[in-house]
């Protein structure tokens, strides 16, 4: 039970999966680094069953060759997370294929990605099972490149892109299926 705001400053490199589970209450959790690159994750950050919001700022993910297929930098299930000014980089295998996902939402999980950088993923954002992701750019802008798919929505997943965000997130294209949708500028794309 969280009844207050907890602000945690991180530094160094973490090569283990981080789990944030079952936090409830009117408080919140904030994980941040003083500067982008001060804290680097080489595995995913998983949020499950949290009604208290989680905020991440200036954190960096660089997935390595040891990640299993489908791993996401941020995996959000039945929780709410906001990432601001973070950097996400997938892994490119020796045969040139991209591995990993920047963010995945499922089971009504919600993820807001503000002014972030994305490179070299199989999928930048993946929304399925009624998961929701908002990709927002403000005056800072984002950075994209080298990904196979930008947005992948399935089974009622919803991706909302602000007007300044490239429709395919700098990738080869998007995929929507089984009721998944991508919306930008009030229009389905």
Coordinates of C-alpha atoms in Angstrom, one line a residue:
X1 CA 0.0 0.0 0.0
X2 CA 1.5 3.3 -1.1
X3 CA 0.2 6.4 0.7
X4 CA 2.9 8.8 -0.3
X5 CA 5.2 9.6 -3.3
X6 CA 8.5 7.7 -3.4
X7 CA 11.2 9.3 -5.5
X8 CA 14.1 6.9 -6.2
X9 CA 17.3 8.0 -8.0
X10 CA 19.1 5.3 -9.9
X11 CA 22.6 4.9 -11.3
X12 CA 24.8 2.2 -12.7
X13 CA 24.0 -0.8 -14.9
X14 CA 21.4 -3.4 -14.1
X15 CA 21.4 -6.7 -16.1
X16 CA 18.5 -8.3 -14.2
X17 CA 14.7 -8.0 -14.9
X18 CA 13.1 -5.5 -12.6
X19 CA 9.6 -6.4 -11.2
X20 CA 7.2 -3.8 -9.8
X21 CA 4.1 -5.7 -8.7
X22 CA 1.0 -5.1 -6.6
X23 CA 1.4 -1.5 -5.5
X24 CA -1.9 0.1 -4.6
X25 CA -3.0 3.3 -2.9
X26 CA -3.0 7.0 -3.6
X27 CA 0.8 7.3 -3.6
X28 CA 3.2 6.8 -6.5
X29 CA 6.6 5.6 -7.5
X30 CA 9.2 7.6 -9.4
X31 CA 12.4 6.1 -10.8
X32 CA 14.8 8.5 -12.4
X33 CA 18.4 9.2 -13.2
X34 CA 20.0 12.6 -12.9
X35 CA 21.2 12.4 -16.5
X36 CA 20.3 10.2 -19.4
X37 CA 22.9 7.3 -19.4
X38 CA 23.5 7.5 -15.6
X39 CA 21.3 4.4 -15.2
X40 CA 21.3 1.6 -17.9
X41 CA 19.1 -1.5 -18.0
X42 CA 20.1 -4.4 -20.2
X43 CA 16.9 -6.4 -19.4
X44 CA 13.2 -5.5 -19.1
X45 CA 11.3 -3.5 -16.5
X46 CA 8.0 -5.3 -15.7
X47 CA 5.0 -3.7 -14.1
X48 CA 2.0 -5.8 -13.0
X49 CA -1.2 -5.2 -11.1
X50 CA -0.3 -1.7 -9.8
X51 CA -3.1 0.9 -9.3
X52 CA -0.4 3.4 -8.0
X53 CA 1.2 5.2 -11.0
X54 CA 4.9 4.6 -11.8
X55 CA 7.0 7.4 -13.4
X56 CA 10.4 6.9 -15.1
X57 CA 12.6 9.8 -16.2
X58 CA 16.0 9.8 -18.0
X59 CA 16.4 6.0 -17.9
X60 CA 18.2 4.1 -20.6
X61 CA 17.7 0.6 -22.0
X62 CA 20.2 -1.2 -24.1
X63 CA 19.0 -4.8 -24.7
X64 CA 21.8 -7.3 -25.2
X65 CA 22.2 -10.6 -27.0
X66 CA 21.0 -12.6 -24.0
X67 CA 17.4 -11.4 -24.2
X68 CA 14.6 -13.9 -25.0
X69 CA 12.3 -13.5 -28.0
X70 CA 9.6 -10.9 -27.3
X71 CA 11.2 -9.2 -24.3
X72 CA 10.3 -5.5 -23.8
X73 CA 12.2 -2.8 -22.2
X74 CA 8.9 -1.8 -20.4
X75 CA 6.2 -4.4 -20.0
X76 CA 3.0 -3.1 -18.4
X77 CA 0.1 -5.3 -17.4
X78 CA -2.9 -3.9 -15.5
X79 CA -0.8 -0.9 -14.4
X80 CA 0.0 2.6 -15.4
X81 CA 3.5 3.9 -16.3
X82 CA 4.8 7.2 -17.7
X83 CA 8.3 7.4 -19.2
X84 CA 9.8 10.8 -20.0
X85 CA 13.1 11.6 -21.8
X86 CA 14.1 7.9 -21.8
X87 CA 16.2 6.1 -24.4
X88 CA 15.3 2.6 -25.7
X89 CA 17.7 0.5 -27.9
X90 CA 17.0 -3.0 -29.1
X91 CA 19.5 -5.6 -30.1
X92 CA 20.6 -6.3 -33.7
X93 CA 21.5 -10.0 -34.2
X94 CA 24.6 -11.1 -36.3
X95 CA 22.2 -11.8 -39.2
X96 CA 20.9 -8.2 -39.1
X97 CA 17.5 -8.9 -37.5
X98 CA 16.2 -6.7 -34.8
X99 CA 15.3 -8.2 -31.4
X100 CA 13.1 -6.8 -28.6
X101 CA 10.4 -4.2 -28.1
X102 CA 10.6 -0.8 -26.4
X103 CA 7.2 -1.0 -24.7
X104 CA 4.4 -3.6 -24.4
X105 CA 1.0 -3.2 -22.8
X106 CA -1.5 -5.9 -22.1
X107 CA -4.6 -6.4 -19.9
X108 CA -5.6 -2.7 -19.9
X109 CA -2.1 -1.6 -19.0
X110 CA -1.4 2.0 -20.0
X111 CA 2.0 3.5 -20.9
X112 CA 2.8 7.1 -21.8
X113 CA 6.1 7.7 -23.6
X114 CA 7.1 11.4 -23.7
X115 CA 10.1 12.7 -25.7
X116 CA 11.9 9.4 -25.9
X117 CA 14.4 7.8 -28.3
X118 CA 13.9 4.4 -30.0
X119 CA 16.4 2.4 -32.1
X120 CA 16.8 -1.1 -33.5
X121 CA 13.7 -3.0 -32.3
X122 CA 11.6 -5.8 -33.8
X123 CA 8.6 -3.6 -32.7
X124 CA 8.9 -0.2 -31.1
X125 CA 5.5 -0.3 -29.4
X126 CA 3.3 -3.4 -28.9
X127 CA -0.3 -3.1 -27.7
X128 CA -2.5 -6.1 -27.2
X129 CA -5.2 -7.5 -25.0
X130 CA -6.7 -4.0 -24.6
X131 CA -3.3 -2.5 -23.7
X132 CA -2.9 1.2 -24.5
X133 CA 0.2 3.3 -25.4
X134 CA 0.4 7.0 -25.9
X135 CA 3.5 8.2 -27.9
X136 CA 3.9 12.0 -27.2
X137 CA 6.4 14.5 -28.4
X138 CA 6.7 18.0 -27.1
X139 CA 9.2 20.7 -27.9
X140 CA 12.1 18.2 -27.3
X141 CA 11.1 15.8 -30.0
X142 CA 11.9 12.2 -30.4
X143 CA 14.5 10.1 -32.2
X144 CA 13.8 6.9 -34.2
X145 CA 15.6 4.4 -36.5
X146 CA 16.4 0.9 -37.4
X147 CA 13.3 -0.9 -36.3
X148 CA 11.3 -3.5 -38.2
X149 CA 7.8 -2.3 -37.0
X150 CA 6.9 0.9 -35.4
X151 CA 3.5 0.1 -33.9
X152 CA 2.0 -3.4 -33.5
X153 CA -1.6 -3.6 -32.2
X154 CA -3.6 -6.8 -31.7
X155 CA -6.7 -8.0 -29.8
X156 CA -8.1 -4.5 -29.0
X157 CA -4.8 -2.8 -28.3
X158 CA -4.8 1.0 -28.9
X159 CA -1.8 3.2 -29.8
X160 CA -2.3 7.0 -29.8
X161 CA 0.4 9.1 -31.6
X162 CA 0.7 12.8 -31.1
X163 CA 0.9 15.0 -34.2
X164 CA 4.7 15.4 -34.0
X165 CA 5.3 11.6 -34.0
X166 CA 6.1 9.9 -37.3
X167 CA 3.3 7.5 -38.2
X168 CA 5.6 4.5 -38.4
X169 CA 8.0 5.6 -35.7
X170 CA 10.8 5.6 -38.2
X171 CA 10.4 1.9 -39.1
X172 CA 9.4 -0.2 -42.0
X173 CA 5.7 0.0 -41.2
X174 CA 2.9 -0.7 -38.7
X175 CA 0.6 -3.7 -38.1
X176 CA -3.0 -3.7 -36.8
X177 CA -5.1 -6.9 -36.4
X178 CA -8.0 -8.4 -34.4
X179 CA -9.4 -5.0 -33.4
X180 CA -6.1 -3.3 -32.7
X181 CA -6.0 0.4 -33.7
X182 CA -3.6 3.2 -34.3
X183 CA -4.9 6.8 -34.0
X184 CA -3.0 10.0 -34.9
X185 CA -4.5 13.4 -35.2
X186 CA -8.0 12.1 -34.4
X187 CA -7.9 9.7 -37.4
X188 CA -7.3 5.9 -37.6
X189 CA -4.1 5.1 -39.5

